[in-house]
Coordinates of C-alpha atoms and ligand atoms in Angstrom, one line a residue:
M22 CA -13.2 223.6 156.3
T23 CA -10.6 224.9 158.6
N24 CA -8.8 223.2 161.5
Q25 CA -8.3 225.0 164.8
N26 CA -5.9 222.5 166.4
A27 CA -2.9 223.2 168.7
K28 CA -0.2 224.7 166.5
L29 CA 3.0 226.2 167.5
W30 CA 2.3 229.0 165.1
D31 CA -1.4 229.5 165.8
K32 CA -2.5 233.1 165.5
G33 CA -6.2 232.8 165.9
Y34 CA -7.3 231.6 162.5
G35 CA -7.5 228.0 161.3
T36 CA -5.8 226.3 158.3
D37 CA -7.6 224.8 155.4
Q38 CA -7.9 221.1 156.1
E39 CA -6.6 220.1 152.6
I40 CA -3.6 222.4 152.9
E41 CA -3.0 221.0 156.4
R42 CA -3.1 217.4 155.1
F43 CA -0.8 218.1 152.2
T44 CA 1.8 220.1 154.1
V45 CA 2.0 217.8 157.1
G46 CA 2.3 214.9 154.6
R47 CA 4.1 211.9 156.2
D48 CA 5.8 214.0 158.9
R49 CA 3.9 212.4 161.8
E50 CA 5.3 209.1 160.7
M51 CA 8.8 210.3 159.8
D52 CA 9.2 212.4 162.9
M53 CA 8.8 209.3 165.1
Y54 CA 12.4 208.4 164.0
L55 CA 13.5 211.7 165.4
A56 CA 11.6 211.7 168.7
E57 CA 14.4 210.6 171.1
A58 CA 16.8 213.0 169.4
D59 CA 14.3 215.8 169.7
V60 CA 14.2 215.3 173.5
L61 CA 18.0 215.2 173.8
G62 CA 18.2 218.4 171.9
S63 CA 15.7 220.1 174.1
L64 CA 17.4 218.8 177.3
A65 CA 20.6 220.5 176.2
H66 CA 18.9 223.6 175.0
I67 CA 17.1 224.2 178.3
R68 CA 20.3 223.7 180.3
M69 CA 21.8 226.5 178.2
L70 CA 18.7 228.7 178.7
E71 CA 19.1 228.4 182.4
E72 CA 22.8 229.3 182.1
I73 CA 21.9 232.6 180.3
G74 CA 19.1 233.4 182.7
L75 CA 16.0 232.6 180.5
L76 CA 14.9 229.8 182.9
T77 CA 15.2 229.6 186.6
A78 CA 17.0 226.6 188.2
A79 CA 13.6 225.3 189.4
E80 CA 12.1 225.6 186.0
L81 CA 15.0 223.8 184.5
R82 CA 14.6 220.9 187.0
T83 CA 10.9 220.6 186.3
L84 CA 11.4 220.7 182.5
T85 CA 14.3 218.3 182.6
A86 CA 12.4 215.7 184.7
E87 CA 9.4 215.9 182.3
L88 CA 11.5 215.7 179.2
Q89 CA 13.2 212.6 180.7
N90 CA 9.8 211.1 181.3
I91 CA 8.9 211.7 177.6
H92 CA 12.2 210.1 176.6
A93 CA 11.4 207.0 178.7
Q94 CA 7.9 207.0 177.1
I95 CA 9.5 207.0 173.7
R96 CA 11.9 204.2 174.6
R97 CA 8.9 202.1 175.9
G98 CA 7.2 202.6 172.5
E99 CA 4.3 204.5 174.1
F100 CA 4.9 207.9 172.5
V101 CA 2.5 209.0 169.7
I102 CA 2.2 212.1 167.6
E103 CA -1.5 212.7 168.0
E104 CA -4.0 213.3 165.2
G105 CA -4.0 216.9 164.4
I106 CA -0.5 217.6 165.8
E107 CA 1.9 218.6 163.1
D108 CA 5.2 217.1 164.1
V109 CA 7.3 215.8 166.9
H110 CA 8.4 219.2 168.0
S111 CA 4.8 220.3 168.5
Q112 CA 3.9 217.1 170.2
I113 CA 6.7 217.3 172.8
E114 CA 6.0 220.9 173.6
L115 CA 2.3 220.1 173.9
Q116 CA 3.0 217.3 176.4
L117 CA 5.2 219.6 178.4
T118 CA 2.5 222.4 178.6
R119 CA -0.2 219.9 179.4
R120 CA 1.8 218.6 182.3
L121 CA 3.6 221.7 183.5
G122 CA 1.5 224.6 182.3
D123 CA 3.2 227.8 181.1
V124 CA 6.8 226.8 181.8
G125 CA 6.4 224.3 178.9
K126 CA 6.0 227.2 176.6
K127 CA 9.4 228.6 177.6
I128 CA 11.6 226.0 176.0
H129 CA 11.3 227.4 172.5
S130 CA 13.1 230.7 173.4
G131 CA 16.1 231.2 171.0
R132 CA 15.3 228.4 168.6
S133 CA 13.1 227.4 165.7
R134 CA 11.8 224.1 164.4
N135 CA 14.4 224.6 161.7
D136 CA 17.3 224.2 164.0
Q137 CA 15.4 221.6 166.0
V138 CA 15.0 219.4 163.0
L139 CA 18.7 220.0 162.1
V140 CA 20.0 218.9 165.4
D141 CA 17.5 216.0 165.5
L142 CA 18.8 214.8 162.2
K143 CA 22.4 215.0 163.3
L144 CA 21.8 213.2 166.6
F145 CA 19.7 210.5 164.9
T146 CA 22.1 210.0 162.1
R147 CA 25.3 209.7 164.1
R148 CA 23.6 207.1 166.3
Q149 CA 22.4 205.2 163.2
L150 CA 25.9 205.4 161.7
K151 CA 27.3 203.8 164.8
F152 CA 24.9 200.9 164.3
V153 CA 25.8 200.6 160.6
C154 CA 29.5 200.6 161.4
E155 CA 29.0 197.8 164.0
D156 CA 27.2 195.8 161.4
V157 CA 29.9 196.5 158.8
K158 CA 32.5 195.3 161.3
A159 CA 30.6 192.1 162.0
L160 CA 30.5 191.3 158.3
F161 CA 34.1 192.2 157.9
E162 CA 35.0 189.6 160.6
E163 CA 32.9 186.9 159.0
L164 CA 34.5 187.6 155.6
Q165 CA 38.0 187.4 157.0
R166 CA 37.1 184.2 158.8
Q167 CA 35.9 182.6 155.6
S168 CA 38.9 183.9 153.8
E169 CA 41.1 182.1 156.2
N170 CA 38.9 178.9 156.2
Y171 CA 39.2 178.6 152.4
R172 CA 42.6 180.2 151.9
D173 CA 43.9 177.3 149.9
V174 CA 40.9 176.5 147.8
L175 CA 41.6 177.7 144.2
M176 CA 39.0 179.0 141.8
P177 CA 39.3 180.6 138.4
G178 CA 39.6 184.4 138.2
Y179 CA 37.9 186.1 135.3
T180 CA 38.3 189.1 133.1
H181 CA 35.5 189.9 130.6
L182 CA 33.9 186.9 132.2
Q183 CA 36.5 184.8 130.4
V184 CA 38.6 182.3 132.4
A185 CA 41.7 184.3 133.2
M186 CA 44.1 183.4 136.0
P187 CA 44.0 181.4 139.2
S188 CA 42.2 183.0 142.1
S189 CA 41.1 181.6 145.4
F190 CA 38.3 181.7 147.9
G191 CA 40.8 183.2 150.3
L192 CA 41.2 186.1 147.9
W193 CA 37.5 186.3 147.0
F194 CA 36.2 186.5 150.6
G195 CA 39.2 188.6 151.6
A196 CA 38.6 191.2 148.8
Y197 CA 35.1 192.0 150.2
A198 CA 36.5 192.4 153.7
E199 CA 39.1 194.9 152.5
A200 CA 36.4 196.7 150.5
L201 CA 34.6 197.3 153.8
T202 CA 37.7 199.1 155.3
D203 CA 37.3 201.8 152.6
D204 CA 33.5 201.9 153.1
L205 CA 34.1 202.4 156.8
L206 CA 36.4 205.4 156.0
L207 CA 33.6 207.1 154.1
L208 CA 31.2 206.3 157.0
Q209 CA 33.6 207.9 159.3
A210 CA 33.7 211.1 157.2
A211 CA 29.9 211.1 157.3
Y212 CA 30.0 210.6 161.1
K213 CA 32.3 213.5 161.6
M214 CA 30.1 215.8 159.5
C215 CA 27.1 214.8 161.7
N216 CA 29.1 215.5 164.8
R217 CA 28.9 219.3 164.5
N218 CA 26.2 221.2 166.3
P219 CA 23.7 223.3 164.3
L220 CA 21.6 224.3 167.4
G221 CA 21.5 228.0 167.9
S222 CA 21.1 228.8 164.2
A223 CA 17.4 229.1 165.0
A224 CA 15.5 229.8 161.7
G225 CA 18.8 230.0 160.0
Y226 CA 20.0 233.5 161.1
G227 CA 20.7 233.1 164.8
S228 CA 19.0 234.9 167.7
S229 CA 19.2 238.1 169.6
F230 CA 19.4 236.0 172.8
P231 CA 23.0 235.6 173.9
L232 CA 22.9 231.8 173.3
H233 CA 25.9 229.8 174.6
R234 CA 26.3 227.5 171.7
Q235 CA 29.5 226.0 173.1
T236 CA 27.4 224.7 176.1
T237 CA 24.9 222.8 173.9
T238 CA 27.8 221.6 171.7
Q239 CA 29.5 220.0 174.8
L240 CA 26.3 218.8 176.4
L241 CA 25.3 216.9 173.2
G242 CA 28.8 215.5 172.8
F243 CA 29.5 217.1 169.4
D244 CA 33.1 217.6 168.2
S245 CA 32.4 221.3 167.4
M246 CA 29.6 223.4 166.0
D247 CA 28.5 224.4 162.6
Y248 CA 29.6 228.0 163.3
N249 CA 28.1 230.1 160.7
V250 CA 24.3 230.1 161.2
V251 CA 23.6 230.4 157.5
Y252 CA 25.9 227.4 156.8
A253 CA 24.3 225.5 159.7
Q254 CA 20.9 225.7 157.9
M255 CA 22.6 225.0 154.5
G256 CA 23.7 221.7 156.1
R257 CA 20.1 220.4 155.8
G258 CA 20.1 218.2 152.8
K259 CA 23.8 218.4 152.4
T260 CA 24.4 216.3 155.5
E261 CA 21.8 213.7 154.4
R262 CA 23.3 213.5 150.9
N263 CA 26.8 213.0 152.2
V264 CA 25.7 210.3 154.6
A265 CA 23.7 208.7 151.8
F266 CA 26.9 208.5 149.7
A267 CA 28.6 206.7 152.6
L268 CA 25.6 204.3 152.9
A269 CA 25.7 203.8 149.1
G270 CA 29.4 202.8 149.3
V271 CA 28.5 199.9 151.6
A272 CA 25.5 199.0 149.5
G273 CA 27.7 198.9 146.4
T274 CA 30.0 196.4 148.1
L275 CA 27.1 194.2 149.1
A276 CA 25.4 194.3 145.7
K277 CA 28.6 193.2 144.0
L278 CA 29.2 190.4 146.5
A279 CA 25.6 189.3 146.0
F280 CA 25.9 189.2 142.2
D281 CA 29.2 187.2 142.5
A282 CA 27.4 184.8 144.8
C283 CA 24.4 184.4 142.5
L284 CA 26.7 183.7 139.5
F285 CA 29.0 181.3 141.4
N286 CA 26.0 179.5 142.8
S287 CA 24.6 178.8 139.3
Q288 CA 25.1 175.2 138.1
N289 CA 27.1 176.5 135.2
F290 CA 29.8 177.6 137.6
G291 CA 29.1 175.5 140.7
F292 CA 31.7 177.2 142.8
L293 CA 29.6 177.6 145.8
R294 CA 26.4 176.4 147.3
L295 CA 24.0 177.6 149.9
P296 CA 22.7 175.0 152.4
K297 CA 19.2 174.0 151.1
E298 CA 17.4 175.6 154.0
C299 CA 18.8 178.9 152.9
T300 CA 17.4 178.7 149.4
T301 CA 13.8 179.1 148.1
G302 CA 11.8 176.8 145.8
S303 CA 9.7 177.2 142.6
S304 CA 6.0 176.6 142.4
I305 CA 6.4 174.7 139.1
M306 CA 10.0 173.3 138.9
P307 CA 10.5 170.7 141.6
H308 CA 14.3 170.8 141.4
K309 CA 14.8 174.5 142.1
K310 CA 17.0 175.8 145.0
N311 CA 17.2 179.5 144.3
P312 CA 19.5 182.1 145.8
D313 CA 16.7 184.7 146.4
V314 CA 18.5 186.0 149.4
F315 CA 21.4 187.3 147.3
E316 CA 19.0 188.6 144.7
L317 CA 17.1 190.6 147.2
I318 CA 20.3 191.9 148.8
R319 CA 21.4 193.0 145.3
A320 CA 18.1 194.8 144.5
R321 CA 17.8 196.5 147.9
C322 CA 21.4 197.6 147.8
N323 CA 21.0 198.8 144.2
K324 CA 18.0 200.8 145.3
L325 CA 20.0 202.3 148.2
Q326 CA 22.6 203.4 145.7
A327 CA 19.9 205.7 144.2
L328 CA 19.6 207.5 147.6
P329 CA 22.3 210.2 147.1
T330 CA 20.7 211.0 143.7
Q331 CA 17.2 211.1 145.1
I332 CA 18.3 213.6 147.8
T333 CA 20.3 215.6 145.3
L334 CA 17.3 216.0 143.1
I335 CA 15.0 217.0 145.9
M336 CA 17.3 219.8 147.0
N337 CA 18.6 220.6 143.6
N338 CA 19.2 224.3 143.0
L339 CA 17.6 225.5 146.3
P340 CA 19.1 228.8 147.4
S341 CA 20.4 229.3 150.9
G342 CA 17.8 229.4 153.7
Y343 CA 15.1 227.0 154.8
F344 CA 12.5 225.5 152.4
R345 CA 9.8 223.0 153.1
D346 CA 11.2 220.9 150.3
L347 CA 13.7 219.6 152.8
Q348 CA 11.0 217.8 154.7
I349 CA 10.6 215.3 151.9
I350 CA 14.2 214.2 152.2
K351 CA 13.2 212.6 155.5
E352 CA 10.9 210.1 153.7
V353 CA 13.8 208.6 151.7
F354 CA 16.6 209.1 154.2
L355 CA 15.3 208.0 157.6
P356 CA 14.3 204.5 156.7
A357 CA 17.5 203.9 154.7
F358 CA 19.5 202.9 157.8
E359 CA 17.3 200.0 158.7
E360 CA 17.2 198.9 155.1
L361 CA 21.0 198.8 154.8
R362 CA 21.4 197.2 158.2
D363 CA 19.0 194.4 157.3
C364 CA 21.0 193.7 154.2
L365 CA 24.3 193.8 156.2
R366 CA 23.0 191.4 158.8
M367 CA 21.6 189.0 156.2
T368 CA 24.9 189.1 154.2
T369 CA 26.8 188.2 157.4
Y370 CA 24.4 185.4 158.2
I371 CA 24.6 183.9 154.7
V372 CA 28.3 184.4 154.1
G373 CA 28.9 182.3 157.2
R374 CA 26.9 179.5 155.7
I375 CA 28.3 179.4 152.2
E376 CA 29.7 176.0 151.2
V377 CA 32.5 176.1 148.7
N378 CA 33.4 173.6 146.0
K379 CA 37.0 172.4 146.7
K380 CA 37.3 170.5 143.4
I381 CA 36.6 173.3 140.9
L382 CA 39.9 172.9 139.1
D383 CA 39.4 169.2 138.4
D384 CA 37.3 170.4 135.4
E385 CA 39.6 170.8 132.4
R386 CA 37.6 173.8 131.1
Y387 CA 39.7 175.8 133.6
D388 CA 43.1 174.4 132.4
L389 CA 44.0 177.5 130.5
M390 CA 44.0 179.7 133.5
F391 CA 47.4 178.2 134.3
S392 CA 48.9 179.5 131.0
V393 CA 50.5 182.5 132.7
E394 CA 52.0 180.3 135.4
E395 CA 53.7 178.3 132.6
V396 CA 54.9 181.4 130.8
N397 CA 56.3 182.7 134.1
R398 CA 58.0 179.4 134.9
L399 CA 59.7 179.4 131.5
A400 CA 60.7 183.0 132.0
A401 CA 62.1 182.3 135.4
E402 CA 64.2 179.6 133.9
G403 CA 65.8 182.2 131.5
M404 CA 63.6 182.3 128.4
P405 CA 62.7 185.9 127.5
F406 CA 59.1 186.6 128.6
R407 CA 57.9 187.3 125.0
D408 CA 59.3 184.1 123.7
A409 CA 57.8 182.1 126.6
Y410 CA 54.5 183.8 125.9
K411 CA 54.7 182.8 122.3
K412 CA 55.7 179.2 123.0
V413 CA 52.8 178.7 125.4
G414 CA 50.4 180.4 123.0
L415 CA 51.4 178.1 120.2
D416 CA 51.1 175.0 122.5
I417 CA 47.6 176.1 123.4
E418 CA 46.7 176.5 119.7
A419 CA 48.2 173.1 118.9
G420 CA 46.3 171.5 121.8
T421 CA 49.5 170.3 123.4
F422 CA 49.4 172.6 126.5
R423 CA 49.3 170.6 129.7
P424 CA 48.9 172.8 132.9
R425 CA 50.8 172.3 136.1
K426 CA 48.1 173.0 138.6
E427 CA 50.2 174.2 141.5
V428 CA 50.6 177.9 141.9
H429 CA 53.4 180.0 143.6
H430 CA 52.1 183.5 144.3
T431 CA 54.0 185.0 147.2
H432 CA 53.8 188.8 146.9
E433 CA 51.5 190.8 149.2
G434 CA 47.8 190.4 148.6
S435 CA 48.2 187.4 146.3
I436 CA 46.9 183.8 146.6
G437 CA 49.8 182.7 148.7
N438 CA 50.0 185.8 150.9
L439 CA 46.6 187.1 151.6
C440 CA 47.7 189.8 154.1
N441 CA 44.5 189.3 156.1
K442 CA 46.3 190.5 159.2
Q443 CA 47.3 193.7 157.5
I444 CA 43.8 194.2 156.3
A445 CA 42.5 193.7 159.8
A446 CA 44.9 196.3 161.0
L447 CA 43.5 198.8 158.4
M448 CA 40.0 198.1 159.8
D449 CA 41.2 198.6 163.4
E450 CA 42.8 201.9 162.5
V451 CA 39.6 203.3 161.1
W452 CA 37.5 201.8 163.8
G453 CA 39.8 203.1 166.5
S454 CA 39.4 206.7 165.4
F455 CA 35.6 207.0 165.7
H456 CA 35.3 207.8 169.5
F457 CA 31.7 206.8 169.8
E458 CA 32.1 207.1 173.6
Q459 CA 31.9 210.9 173.4
M460 CA 28.4 210.6 172.0
E461 CA 27.4 207.8 174.5
T462 CA 28.7 209.7 177.6
A463 CA 27.1 213.0 176.6
E464 CA 23.7 211.4 175.9
Q465 CA 23.7 209.3 179.1
N466 CA 24.6 212.4 181.1
L467 CA 21.7 214.3 179.6
L468 CA 19.3 211.6 180.7
K469 CA 20.6 211.5 184.3
P470 CA 18.5 213.3 186.9
L471 CA 19.8 216.9 187.5
S472 CA 21.7 217.2 190.7
E473 CA 20.3 219.7 193.2
Ligands
LIG530 N1 8.6 219.5 159.3 C1 9.5 220.5 159.0 C2 10.7 219.9 158.2 O1 11.0 218.7 158.3 C3 10.0 221.1 160.2 C4 10.4 222.5 160.1 C5 9.2 223.4 159.9 N2 9.7 224.7 159.7 C6 9.0 225.6 158.9 N3 9.6 226.7 158.8 N4 7.9 225.3 158.3 O2 11.4 220.6 157.5

């Protein structure tokens, strides 16, 4: 059986239905993520086509208005990629030709679906990265707030999961806030890579039309273009992988926090508690209040950390030039943003509700974490450090060590001097060098009616 449906590349013979099913795969679902971006790319492309004389001013106006209608249709959730239509690029071109006739067929001059999907991915991803960054910032602020709330509540610090030295909830919450400042830096690098324009690379080797690539670069609010057309095409997969590394960085931070929280919530630690309405029960054990939230954050974020490897393996050893392999990356990449954002929002929600145990140190099993405090006190009084170390060690062995439970840590980043303000300044510095407004303004302008 062959299928004679509307295809951009129809040449008068059908395609075997099984081949069609297999090659289209999940594209009709995946391309829905890219629909708005596809319209924006086309709006910029046709402005450029008019500039180089491939469209008349009247054609540009008609096409622009109709593309803007389609954009609004997508925003309203009413856009569908119809049965039998391959992808979002075909669907949009089909709607244009249905409404406008032959002029709809003109928009594809000087481009290929290969550079369309490239530009769509860049536009979609930079927008999603902005959302992720906003969620990261919200979590950062919550962690800093909790760090300040509990700045004086001491807890044991561990090495090898053995009681080690005094730590505090101020340090614990604050550490994860600072981790996010580095994660944001990687997100920024990813954003910058997405902010270069591949449009004009066509199938990967440019076009004999005198395209004004600088025009589309500016119209879409990109920082610059991917200049070399072969490199522009090579960016497919590479961009996604680099972005995935940045997402995995955040996911790694969340997974670690989640594991700490599960551990500290266990009765054997009892350092923190979740309000009971934020826990889940057991079908058999009536006493259970389980921290499933953190377990699911941990698992979902661990899964997200596999993303760079998944993408790497899909594109492993592909030579330069386009390959259909790249289509499969969309299936793992496009849904990852919402997956991470859901975890980020849930972490923010639950971190704000954590209740901490203010009396952890009353339990004498933690007494030995003050051993270094005692050594340092003796050393400060003049005893050589090694002798003080030995004396305290012998006292511990003899069972005569009695801890003094007050701590005096004053250097930067320690219990008594959290430097939360300096950490907030680090965050502000990264945040301040994003310039999302360039993207916002460009996209808004493309959606305004064309002036006469
Ligand atoms: N669905 C394709 C993808 O995601 C779009 C590009 C199709 N190009 C082609 N040469 N077959 O890669």
